[in-house]
Coordinates of C-alpha atoms and ligand atoms in Angstrom, one line a residue:
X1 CA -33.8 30.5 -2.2
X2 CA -35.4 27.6 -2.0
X3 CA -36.4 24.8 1.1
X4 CA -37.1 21.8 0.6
X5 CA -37.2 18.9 2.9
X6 CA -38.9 15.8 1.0
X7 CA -37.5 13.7 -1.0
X8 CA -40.5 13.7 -3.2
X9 CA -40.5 17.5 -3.7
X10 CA -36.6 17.8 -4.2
X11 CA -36.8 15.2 -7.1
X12 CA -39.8 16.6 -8.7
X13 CA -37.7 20.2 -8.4
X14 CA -34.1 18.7 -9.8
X15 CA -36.3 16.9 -12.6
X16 CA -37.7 20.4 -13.7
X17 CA -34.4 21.7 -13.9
X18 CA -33.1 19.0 -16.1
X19 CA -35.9 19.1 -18.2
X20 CA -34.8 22.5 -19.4
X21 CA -31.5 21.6 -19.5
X22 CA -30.1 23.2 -16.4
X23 CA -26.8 21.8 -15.1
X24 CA -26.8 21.0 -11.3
X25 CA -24.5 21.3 -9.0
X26 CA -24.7 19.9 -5.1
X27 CA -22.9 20.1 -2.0
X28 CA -23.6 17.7 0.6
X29 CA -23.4 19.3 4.1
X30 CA -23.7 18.6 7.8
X31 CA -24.1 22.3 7.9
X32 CA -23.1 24.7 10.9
X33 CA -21.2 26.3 7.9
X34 CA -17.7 27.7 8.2
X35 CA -15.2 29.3 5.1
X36 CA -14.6 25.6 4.2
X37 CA -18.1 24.6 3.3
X38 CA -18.2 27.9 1.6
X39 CA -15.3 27.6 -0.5
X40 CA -17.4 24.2 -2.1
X41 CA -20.8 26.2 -2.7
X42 CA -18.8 29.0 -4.7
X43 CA -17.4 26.3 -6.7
X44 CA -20.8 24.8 -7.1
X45 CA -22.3 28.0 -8.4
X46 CA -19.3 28.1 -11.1
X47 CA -19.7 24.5 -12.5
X48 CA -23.5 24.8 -12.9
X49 CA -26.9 26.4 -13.3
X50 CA -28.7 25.5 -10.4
X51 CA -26.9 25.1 -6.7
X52 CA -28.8 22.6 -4.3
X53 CA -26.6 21.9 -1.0
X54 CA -28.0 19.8 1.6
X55 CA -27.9 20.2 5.5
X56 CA -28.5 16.7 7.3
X57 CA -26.5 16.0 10.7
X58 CA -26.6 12.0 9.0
X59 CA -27.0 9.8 12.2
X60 CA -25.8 6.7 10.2
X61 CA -22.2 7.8 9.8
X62 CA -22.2 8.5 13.8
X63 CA -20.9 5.9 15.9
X64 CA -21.9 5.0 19.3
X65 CA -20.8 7.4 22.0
X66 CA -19.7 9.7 19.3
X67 CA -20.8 13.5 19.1
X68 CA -24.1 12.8 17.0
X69 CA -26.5 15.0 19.7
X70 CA -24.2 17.8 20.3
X71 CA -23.3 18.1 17.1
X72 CA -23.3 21.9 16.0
X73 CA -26.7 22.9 14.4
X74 CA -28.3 26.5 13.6
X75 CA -30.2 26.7 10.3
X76 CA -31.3 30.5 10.7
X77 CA -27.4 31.1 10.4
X78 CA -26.4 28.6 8.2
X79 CA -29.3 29.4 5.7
X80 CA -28.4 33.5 5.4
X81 CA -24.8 32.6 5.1
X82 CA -25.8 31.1 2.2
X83 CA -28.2 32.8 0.7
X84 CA -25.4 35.4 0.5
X85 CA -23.2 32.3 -1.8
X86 CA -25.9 32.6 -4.2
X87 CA -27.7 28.8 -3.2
X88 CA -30.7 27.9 -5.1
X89 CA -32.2 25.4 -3.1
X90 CA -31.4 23.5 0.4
X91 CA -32.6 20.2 1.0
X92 CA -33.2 20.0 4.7
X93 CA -34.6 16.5 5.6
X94 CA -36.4 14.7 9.1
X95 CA -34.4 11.6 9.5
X96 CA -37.6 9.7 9.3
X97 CA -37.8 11.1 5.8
X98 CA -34.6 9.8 5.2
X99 CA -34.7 7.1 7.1
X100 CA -38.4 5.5 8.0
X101 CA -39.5 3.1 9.6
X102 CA -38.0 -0.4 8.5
X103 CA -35.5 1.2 6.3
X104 CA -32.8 -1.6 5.4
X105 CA -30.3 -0.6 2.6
X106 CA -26.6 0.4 3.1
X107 CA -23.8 1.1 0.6
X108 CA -20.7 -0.5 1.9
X109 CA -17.3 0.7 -0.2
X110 CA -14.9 -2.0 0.8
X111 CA -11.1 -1.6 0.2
X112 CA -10.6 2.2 0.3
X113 CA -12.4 2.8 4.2
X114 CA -10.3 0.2 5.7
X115 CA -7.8 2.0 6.6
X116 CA -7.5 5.5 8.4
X117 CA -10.8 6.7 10.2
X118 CA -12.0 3.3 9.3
X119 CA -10.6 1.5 11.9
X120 CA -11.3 4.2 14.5
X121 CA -15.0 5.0 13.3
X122 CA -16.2 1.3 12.4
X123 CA -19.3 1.5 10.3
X124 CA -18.5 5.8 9.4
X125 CA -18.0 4.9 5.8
X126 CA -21.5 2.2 5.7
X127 CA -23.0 5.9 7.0
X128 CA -21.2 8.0 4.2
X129 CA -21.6 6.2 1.8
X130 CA -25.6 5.3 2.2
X131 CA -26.3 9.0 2.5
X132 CA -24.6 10.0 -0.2
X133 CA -26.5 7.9 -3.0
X134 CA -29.5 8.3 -1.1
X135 CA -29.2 12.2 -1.6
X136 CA -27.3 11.9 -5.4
X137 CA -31.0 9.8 -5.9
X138 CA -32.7 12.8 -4.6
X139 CA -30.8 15.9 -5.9
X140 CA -30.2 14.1 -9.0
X141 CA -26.7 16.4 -9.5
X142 CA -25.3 16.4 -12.3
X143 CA -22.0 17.6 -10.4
X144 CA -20.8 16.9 -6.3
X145 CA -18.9 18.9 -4.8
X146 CA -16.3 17.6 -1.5
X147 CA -13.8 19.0 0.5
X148 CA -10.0 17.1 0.4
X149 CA -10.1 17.7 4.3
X150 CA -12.4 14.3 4.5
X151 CA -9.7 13.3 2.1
X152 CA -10.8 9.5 2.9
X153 CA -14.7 10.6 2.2
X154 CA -13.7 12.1 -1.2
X155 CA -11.8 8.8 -2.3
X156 CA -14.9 6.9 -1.5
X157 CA -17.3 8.9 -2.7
X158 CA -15.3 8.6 -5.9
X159 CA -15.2 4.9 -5.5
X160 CA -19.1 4.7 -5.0
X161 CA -19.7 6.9 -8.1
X162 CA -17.0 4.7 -10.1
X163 CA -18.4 1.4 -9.1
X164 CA -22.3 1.9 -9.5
X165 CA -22.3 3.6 -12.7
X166 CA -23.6 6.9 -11.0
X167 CA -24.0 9.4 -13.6
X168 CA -22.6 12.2 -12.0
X169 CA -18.8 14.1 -11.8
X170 CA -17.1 14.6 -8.4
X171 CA -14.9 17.5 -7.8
X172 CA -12.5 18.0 -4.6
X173 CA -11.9 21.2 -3.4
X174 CA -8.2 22.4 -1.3
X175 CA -8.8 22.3 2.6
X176 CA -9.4 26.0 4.0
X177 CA -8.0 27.2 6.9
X178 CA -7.9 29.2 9.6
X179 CA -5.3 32.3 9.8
X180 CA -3.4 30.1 12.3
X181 CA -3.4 27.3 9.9
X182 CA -6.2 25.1 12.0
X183 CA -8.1 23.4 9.5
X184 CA -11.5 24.7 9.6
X185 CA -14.3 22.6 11.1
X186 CA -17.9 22.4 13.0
X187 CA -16.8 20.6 16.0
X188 CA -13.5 23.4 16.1
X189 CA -16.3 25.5 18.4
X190 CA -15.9 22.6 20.8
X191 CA -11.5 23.8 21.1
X192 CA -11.0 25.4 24.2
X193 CA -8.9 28.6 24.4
X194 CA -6.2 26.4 26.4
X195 CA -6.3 23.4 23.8
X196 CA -5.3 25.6 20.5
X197 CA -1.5 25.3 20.6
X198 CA -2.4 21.4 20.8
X199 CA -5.1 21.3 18.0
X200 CA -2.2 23.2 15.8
X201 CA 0.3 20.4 16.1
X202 CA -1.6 19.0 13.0
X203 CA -0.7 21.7 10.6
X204 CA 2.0 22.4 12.1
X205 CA 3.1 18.4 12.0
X206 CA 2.2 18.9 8.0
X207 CA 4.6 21.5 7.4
X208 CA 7.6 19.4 8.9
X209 CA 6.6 16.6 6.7
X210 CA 6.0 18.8 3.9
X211 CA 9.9 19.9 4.0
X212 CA 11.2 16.8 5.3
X213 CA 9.9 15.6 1.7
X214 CA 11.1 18.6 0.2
X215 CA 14.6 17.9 1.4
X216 CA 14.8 14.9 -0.1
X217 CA 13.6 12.4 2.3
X218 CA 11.4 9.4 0.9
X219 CA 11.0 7.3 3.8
X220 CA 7.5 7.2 4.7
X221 CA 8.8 5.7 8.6
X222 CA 11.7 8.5 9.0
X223 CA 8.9 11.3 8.2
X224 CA 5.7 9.5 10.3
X225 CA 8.7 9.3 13.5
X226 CA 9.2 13.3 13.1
X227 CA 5.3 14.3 12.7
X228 CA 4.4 11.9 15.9
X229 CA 7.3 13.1 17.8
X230 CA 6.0 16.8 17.1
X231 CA 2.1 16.0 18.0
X232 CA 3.4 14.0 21.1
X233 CA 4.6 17.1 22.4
X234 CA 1.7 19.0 22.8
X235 CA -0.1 18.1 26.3
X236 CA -3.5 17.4 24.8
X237 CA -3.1 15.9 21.5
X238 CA -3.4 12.1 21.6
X239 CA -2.5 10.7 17.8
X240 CA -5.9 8.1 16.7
X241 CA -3.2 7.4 13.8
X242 CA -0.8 9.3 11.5
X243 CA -0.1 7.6 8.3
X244 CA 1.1 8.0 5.2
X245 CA -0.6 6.3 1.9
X246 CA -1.7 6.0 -1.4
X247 CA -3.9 8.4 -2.7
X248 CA -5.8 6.1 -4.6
X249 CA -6.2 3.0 -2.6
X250 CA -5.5 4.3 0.8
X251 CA -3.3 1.6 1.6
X252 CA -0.3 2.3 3.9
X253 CA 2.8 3.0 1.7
X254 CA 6.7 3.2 2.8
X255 CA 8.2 5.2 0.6
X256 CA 6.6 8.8 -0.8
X257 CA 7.1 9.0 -4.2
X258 CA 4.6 10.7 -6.1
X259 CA 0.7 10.0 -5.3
X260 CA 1.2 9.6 -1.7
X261 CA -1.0 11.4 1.1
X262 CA -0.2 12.2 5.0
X263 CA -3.4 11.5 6.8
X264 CA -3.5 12.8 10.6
X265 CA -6.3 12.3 13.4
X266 CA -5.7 13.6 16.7
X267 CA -7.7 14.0 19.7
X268 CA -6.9 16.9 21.2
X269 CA -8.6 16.4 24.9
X270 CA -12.4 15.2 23.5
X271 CA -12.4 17.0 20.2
X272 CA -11.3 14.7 17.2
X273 CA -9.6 16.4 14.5
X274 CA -8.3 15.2 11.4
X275 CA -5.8 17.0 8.7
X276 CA -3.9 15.8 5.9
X277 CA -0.9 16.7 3.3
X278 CA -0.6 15.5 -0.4
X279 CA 3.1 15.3 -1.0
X280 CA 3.8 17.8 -3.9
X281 CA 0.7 19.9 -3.5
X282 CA 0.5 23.4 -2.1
X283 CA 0.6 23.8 1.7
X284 CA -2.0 26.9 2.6
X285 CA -0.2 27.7 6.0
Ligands
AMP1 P1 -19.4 18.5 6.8 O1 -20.5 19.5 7.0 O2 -18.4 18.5 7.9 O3 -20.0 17.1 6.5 O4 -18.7 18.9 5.5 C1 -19.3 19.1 4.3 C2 -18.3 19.3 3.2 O5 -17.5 20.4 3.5 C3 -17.4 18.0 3.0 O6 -17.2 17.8 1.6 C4 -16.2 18.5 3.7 O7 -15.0 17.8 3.2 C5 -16.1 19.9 3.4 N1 -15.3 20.6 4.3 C6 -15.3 20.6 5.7 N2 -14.3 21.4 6.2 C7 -13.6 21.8 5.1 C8 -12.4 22.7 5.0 N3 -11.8 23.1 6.1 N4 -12.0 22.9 3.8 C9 -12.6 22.4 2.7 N5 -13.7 21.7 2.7 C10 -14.2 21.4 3.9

Protein backbone atom coordinates (compact mmCIF):
# COMPACT_ATOMS: atom_id res chain seq x y z
CA UNK A 1 0.00 0.00 0.00
CA UNK A 2 0.81 3.05 -1.00
CA UNK A 3 1.44 6.88 0.83
CA UNK A 4 1.26 9.61 -0.79
CA UNK A 5 0.92 13.12 0.41
CA UNK A 6 1.59 15.60 -2.67
CA UNK A 7 -0.37 16.48 -4.95
CA UNK A 8 2.27 16.28 -7.48
CA UNK A 9 3.15 12.70 -6.71
CA UNK A 10 -0.60 11.49 -6.41
CA UNK A 11 -1.25 12.80 -9.98
CA UNK A 12 1.80 11.61 -11.59
CA UNK A 13 0.68 8.01 -9.76
CA UNK A 14 -3.24 8.08 -10.96
CA UNK A 15 -1.82 9.25 -14.49
CA UNK A 16 0.39 5.92 -14.61
CA UNK A 17 -2.55 3.98 -13.82
CA UNK A 18 -4.64 5.45 -16.59
CA UNK A 19 -2.08 5.15 -18.93
CA UNK A 20 -2.47 1.36 -18.71
CA UNK A 21 -5.88 1.52 -18.60
CA UNK A 22 -6.51 0.90 -15.00
CA UNK A 23 -9.97 1.98 -13.71
CA UNK A 24 -9.82 4.11 -10.39
CA UNK A 25 -11.79 4.13 -7.80
CA UNK A 26 -11.60 6.84 -4.62
CA UNK A 27 -13.04 7.46 -1.38
CA UNK A 28 -12.69 10.64 0.17
CA UNK A 29 -12.30 10.36 3.92
CA UNK A 30 -11.79 12.43 7.14
CA UNK A 31 -10.53 9.17 8.33
CA UNK A 32 -10.64 7.82 12.03
CA UNK A 33 -12.36 4.94 10.15
CA UNK A 34 -15.38 3.00 11.40
CA UNK A 35 -17.68 -0.05 9.44
CA UNK A 36 -19.20 2.93 7.50
CA UNK A 37 -16.16 4.24 5.82
CA UNK A 38 -15.38 0.65 5.28
CA UNK A 39 -18.41 -0.40 3.70
CA UNK A 40 -17.35 2.52 0.78
CA UNK A 41 -13.63 1.21 0.29
CA UNK A 42 -15.03 -2.52 -0.30
CA UNK A 43 -17.22 -1.04 -2.80
CA UNK A 44 -14.32 0.87 -4.22
CA UNK A 45 -12.25 -2.15 -4.65
CA UNK A 46 -15.39 -3.87 -6.68
CA UNK A 47 -15.91 -1.02 -9.19
CA UNK A 48 -12.25 -0.68 -10.12
CA UNK A 49 -8.60 -1.61 -10.54
CA UNK A 50 -6.85 0.66 -8.39
CA UNK A 51 -8.32 1.94 -4.79
CA UNK A 52 -6.98 5.45 -3.69
CA UNK A 53 -8.95 6.89 -0.54
CA UNK A 54 -7.93 9.94 1.01
CA UNK A 55 -7.60 10.93 4.80
CA UNK A 56 -7.71 14.90 5.22
CA UNK A 57 -9.51 16.36 8.45
CA UNK A 58 -10.56 19.48 5.55
CA UNK A 59 -10.39 22.66 7.78
CA UNK A 60 -12.52 24.53 5.15
CA UNK A 61 -15.70 22.71 5.72
CA UNK A 62 -15.26 23.50 9.62
CA UNK A 63 -16.92 26.36 10.98
CA UNK A 64 -15.89 28.56 13.69
CA UNK A 65 -16.19 27.10 17.12
CA UNK A 66 -16.92 23.85 15.58
CA UNK A 67 -14.93 20.53 16.40
CA UNK A 68 -12.04 21.01 13.67
CA UNK A 69 -9.04 20.51 16.56
CA UNK A 70 -10.53 17.74 18.44
CA UNK A 71 -11.51 16.08 15.69
CA UNK A 72 -10.71 12.21 15.89
CA UNK A 73 -7.35 11.41 14.18
CA UNK A 74 -4.93 8.20 14.30
CA UNK A 75 -3.38 7.21 11.02
CA UNK A 76 -1.35 4.07 12.51
CA UNK A 77 -4.97 2.65 13.05
CA UNK A 78 -6.74 3.99 10.24
CA UNK A 79 -3.97 2.90 7.78
CA UNK A 80 -3.81 -1.12 8.94
CA UNK A 81 -7.58 -1.15 9.02
CA UNK A 82 -7.25 -0.52 5.66
CA UNK A 83 -4.62 -2.22 4.41
CA UNK A 84 -6.69 -5.17 5.48
CA UNK A 85 -9.78 -3.62 2.70
CA UNK A 86 -7.33 -4.17 0.16
CA UNK A 87 -6.36 -0.03 -0.47
CA UNK A 88 -3.89 0.72 -3.05
CA UNK A 89 -2.89 4.00 -2.21
CA UNK A 90 -3.76 6.87 0.59
CA UNK A 91 -3.44 10.35 -0.16
CA UNK A 92 -2.55 11.90 3.10
CA UNK A 93 -2.04 15.76 2.63
CA UNK A 94 -0.42 18.94 4.96
CA UNK A 95 -3.09 21.54 4.62
CA UNK A 96 -0.42 23.87 3.34
CA UNK A 97 -0.25 21.38 0.47
CA UNK A 98 -3.69 21.72 0.03
CA UNK A 99 -4.10 24.89 0.93
CA UNK A 100 -0.84 27.35 0.60
CA UNK A 101 -0.21 30.38 1.14
CA UNK A 102 -2.56 32.88 -0.79
CA UNK A 103 -4.82 30.11 -1.95
CA UNK A 104 -8.17 31.80 -3.17
CA UNK A 105 -10.52 29.40 -5.07
CA UNK A 106 -13.84 27.95 -3.65
CA UNK A 107 -16.59 25.83 -5.29
CA UNK A 108 -19.84 27.16 -4.19
CA UNK A 109 -23.03 24.67 -5.18
CA UNK A 110 -25.90 26.98 -4.70
CA UNK A 111 -29.57 25.63 -4.46
CA UNK A 112 -29.12 22.06 -3.11
CA UNK A 113 -26.88 23.37 0.45
CA UNK A 114 -29.47 25.79 1.38
CA UNK A 115 -31.33 23.99 3.16
CA UNK A 116 -30.64 21.40 6.06
CA UNK A 117 -26.94 21.56 7.59
CA UNK A 118 -26.69 24.57 5.40
CA UNK A 119 -28.34 26.86 7.49
CA UNK A 120 -26.77 25.49 10.68
CA UNK A 121 -23.11 25.00 9.19
CA UNK A 122 -22.94 28.32 7.00
CA UNK A 123 -20.03 28.06 4.55
CA UNK A 124 -19.85 23.64 5.22
CA UNK A 125 -20.83 23.12 1.69
CA UNK A 126 -18.18 26.22 0.10
CA UNK A 127 -15.62 23.56 2.33
CA UNK A 128 -17.17 20.33 0.73
CA UNK A 129 -17.40 21.14 -2.17
CA UNK A 130 -13.73 22.90 -2.80
CA UNK A 131 -12.08 19.79 -1.41
CA UNK A 132 -13.72 17.66 -3.27
CA UNK A 133 -12.68 18.93 -6.95
CA UNK A 134 -9.44 19.81 -5.48
CA UNK A 135 -8.89 16.02 -4.68
CA UNK A 136 -11.05 14.50 -7.99
CA UNK A 137 -8.04 17.03 -9.75
CA UNK A 138 -5.63 15.12 -7.80
CA UNK A 139 -6.79 11.44 -7.66
CA UNK A 140 -8.07 11.87 -11.10
CA UNK A 141 -10.91 8.82 -10.21
CA UNK A 142 -12.53 7.56 -12.53
CA UNK A 143 -15.22 6.56 -9.91
CA UNK A 144 -16.17 8.36 -6.11
CA UNK A 145 -17.48 6.68 -3.74
CA UNK A 146 -19.97 8.53 -0.67
CA UNK A 147 -21.90 7.46 2.10
CA UNK A 148 -26.03 8.45 1.93
CA UNK A 149 -25.44 9.25 5.78
CA UNK A 150 -24.09 12.88 4.53
CA UNK A 151 -27.17 12.46 2.35
CA UNK A 152 -26.90 16.41 1.65
CA UNK A 153 -22.98 15.95 0.69
CA UNK A 154 -23.80 13.19 -1.75
CA UNK A 155 -26.57 15.40 -3.57
CA UNK A 156 -23.98 18.04 -3.90
CA UNK A 157 -21.26 16.22 -4.78
CA UNK A 158 -23.57 15.00 -7.52
CA UNK A 159 -24.49 18.48 -8.38
CA UNK A 160 -20.76 19.66 -8.65
CA UNK A 161 -19.84 16.67 -10.93
CA UNK A 162 -23.16 17.38 -13.02
CA UNK A 163 -22.53 21.04 -13.38
CA UNK A 164 -18.66 21.20 -14.24
CA UNK A 165 -18.59 18.54 -16.60
CA UNK A 166 -16.32 16.35 -14.21
CA UNK A 167 -15.54 13.32 -15.88
CA UNK A 168 -16.12 10.95 -13.24
CA UNK A 169 -19.28 8.56 -11.77
CA UNK A 170 -20.56 8.99 -8.22
CA UNK A 171 -21.93 6.11 -6.29
CA UNK A 172 -23.83 6.35 -2.84
CA UNK A 173 -23.48 3.67 -0.58
CA UNK A 174 -26.60 2.62 2.45
CA UNK A 175 -25.76 4.19 5.97
CA UNK A 176 -24.19 1.45 8.36
CA UNK A 177 -25.03 1.13 11.63
CA UNK A 178 -24.38 0.19 14.86
CA UNK A 179 -26.10 -3.07 16.50
CA UNK A 180 -28.22 -0.52 18.37
CA UNK A 181 -29.15 1.16 15.24
CA UNK A 182 -26.75 4.46 15.97
CA UNK A 183 -25.60 5.55 12.84
CA UNK A 184 -21.94 5.08 12.75
CA UNK A 185 -19.61 8.07 13.01
CA UNK A 186 -16.07 9.65 14.08
CA UNK A 187 -17.30 12.15 16.48
CA UNK A 188 -19.82 8.99 18.09
CA UNK A 189 -16.38 8.45 20.46
CA UNK A 190 -17.28 11.90 21.81
CA UNK A 191 -21.25 10.00 23.17
CA UNK A 192 -21.08 9.52 26.63
CA UNK A 193 -22.28 6.26 28.22
CA UNK A 194 -25.26 8.43 29.82
CA UNK A 195 -26.11 10.28 26.35
CA UNK A 196 -26.84 6.84 24.18
CA UNK A 197 -30.56 6.38 24.83
CA UNK A 198 -30.59 10.19 23.60
CA UNK A 199 -28.28 9.88 20.47
CA UNK A 200 -30.75 6.73 19.57
CA UNK A 201 -33.87 8.88 19.32
CA UNK A 202 -32.61 9.51 15.64
CA UNK A 203 -33.08 5.95 14.53
CA UNK A 204 -35.41 5.34 16.55
CA UNK A 205 -37.46 8.73 15.31
CA UNK A 206 -36.78 7.01 11.63
CA UNK A 207 -38.53 3.91 12.30
CA UNK A 208 -41.78 5.84 13.48
CA UNK A 209 -41.71 7.83 10.38
CA UNK A 210 -40.83 4.95 8.41
CA UNK A 211 -44.30 3.17 9.44
CA UNK A 212 -46.22 6.19 9.88
CA UNK A 213 -45.54 6.24 5.94
CA UNK A 214 -46.12 2.76 5.72
CA UNK A 215 -49.57 3.10 7.16
CA UNK A 216 -50.62 5.25 4.80
CA UNK A 217 -49.79 8.65 6.03
CA UNK A 218 -48.52 11.34 3.36
CA UNK A 219 -48.40 14.38 5.38
CA UNK A 220 -44.98 15.54 5.59
CA UNK A 221 -46.33 18.00 8.92
CA UNK A 222 -48.43 15.02 10.70
CA UNK A 223 -45.04 12.71 10.39
CA UNK A 224 -42.29 15.77 11.27
CA UNK A 225 -44.92 16.40 14.63
CA UNK A 226 -44.43 12.60 15.62
CA UNK A 227 -40.49 12.33 15.03
CA UNK A 228 -39.87 15.80 17.09
CA UNK A 229 -42.27 14.83 19.62
CA UNK A 230 -40.16 11.43 20.02
CA UNK A 231 -36.49 13.23 19.93
CA UNK A 232 -37.97 15.93 22.43
CA UNK A 233 -38.28 13.35 24.82
CA UNK A 234 -35.03 12.31 25.30
CA UNK A 235 -33.22 14.73 27.99
CA UNK A 236 -30.20 15.48 25.83
CA UNK A 237 -31.21 15.61 22.36
CA UNK A 238 -31.86 19.20 21.16
CA UNK A 239 -33.37 18.99 17.26
CA UNK A 240 -30.87 21.59 14.84
CA UNK A 241 -33.88 20.70 12.38
CA UNK A 242 -35.92 17.68 11.23
CA UNK A 243 -37.30 17.94 7.83
CA UNK A 244 -38.58 16.24 5.24
CA UNK A 245 -37.59 16.97 1.38
CA UNK A 246 -36.95 16.30 -1.99
CA UNK A 247 -34.35 14.00 -2.71
CA UNK A 248 -33.21 15.89 -5.60
CA UNK A 249 -33.40 19.45 -4.82
CA UNK A 250 -33.53 19.31 -1.12
CA UNK A 251 -36.19 21.62 -0.91
CA UNK A 252 -38.77 21.21 2.00
CA UNK A 253 -41.77 19.21 0.66
CA UNK A 254 -45.38 18.57 2.35
CA UNK A 255 -46.49 15.72 1.24
CA UNK A 256 -44.24 12.22 0.90
CA UNK A 257 -44.97 10.80 -2.14
CA UNK A 258 -42.24 9.08 -3.83
CA UNK A 259 -38.62 10.76 -3.96
CA UNK A 260 -38.84 12.29 -0.59
CA UNK A 261 -36.04 12.09 2.25
CA UNK A 262 -36.32 12.58 6.25
CA UNK A 263 -33.27 14.44 7.17
CA UNK A 264 -32.51 14.68 11.07
CA UNK A 265 -29.72 16.72 13.07
CA UNK A 266 -29.65 16.58 16.70
CA UNK A 267 -27.39 17.63 19.29
CA UNK A 268 -27.32 15.34 21.73
CA UNK A 269 -25.50 17.48 24.75
CA UNK A 270 -22.31 18.84 22.41
CA UNK A 271 -22.12 16.04 20.01
CA UNK A 272 -23.98 16.81 16.64
CA UNK A 273 -25.43 14.01 14.91
CA UNK A 274 -27.19 13.70 11.82
CA UNK A 275 -29.40 10.61 10.34
CA UNK A 276 -31.80 10.32 7.70
CA UNK A 277 -34.73 8.03 5.99
CA UNK A 278 -35.60 7.76 2.24
CA UNK A 279 -39.28 6.93 2.26
CA UNK A 280 -39.57 3.46 0.48
CA UNK A 281 -36.02 2.38 1.02
CA UNK A 282 -34.90 -0.36 3.47
CA UNK A 283 -34.55 0.60 7.09
CA UNK A 284 -31.22 -1.38 8.48
CA UNK A 285 -32.45 -1.18 12.25
P1 LIG B 1 -16.05 11.34 6.84
O1 LIG B 1 -14.73 10.70 7.14
O2 LIG B 1 -16.95 11.47 8.00
O3 LIG B 1 -15.90 12.60 6.02
O4 LIG B 1 -16.79 10.32 5.87
C1 LIG B 1 -16.21 9.82 4.71
C2 LIG B 1 -17.25 9.10 3.90
O5 LIG B 1 -17.78 8.03 4.67
C3 LIG B 1 -18.42 9.99 3.50
O6 LIG B 1 -18.80 9.69 2.17
C4 LIG B 1 -19.48 9.60 4.49
O7 LIG B 1 -20.79 9.78 4.00
C5 LIG B 1 -19.18 8.11 4.65
N1 LIG B 1 -19.78 7.62 5.90
C6 LIG B 1 -19.58 8.12 7.14
N2 LIG B 1 -20.33 7.43 8.03
C7 LIG B 1 -20.99 6.49 7.34
C8 LIG B 1 -21.94 5.47 7.68
N3 LIG B 1 -22.34 5.28 8.93
N4 LIG B 1 -22.43 4.69 6.69
C9 LIG B 1 -22.04 4.88 5.41
N5 LIG B 1 -21.16 5.81 5.02
C10 LIG B 1 -20.65 6.60 5.96
Amino acid sequence: MKILSTAREMQAFSESLRNRGQKISFVPTMGYFHEGHLSLMREGKRLGDCLAISIYVNPTQFGQGEDLEKYPRDFERDSSLVEGVGVDVIFYPESTEMYPEYYQTYVTVEMVTQNLCGISRPGHFRGVATVCAKLFNIVKPHVAIFGKKDFQQLVTIKRMVQDLNMDLEITGMPIVRETDGLAMSSRNVYLKENERDSALSLSRSLKIAKKMYESGVKDAFAILAEVKKFIDGHPYAEIDYAKICETTTLRDIDRVERDAVLALAVKVNKTRLIDNYVFGDVLNI
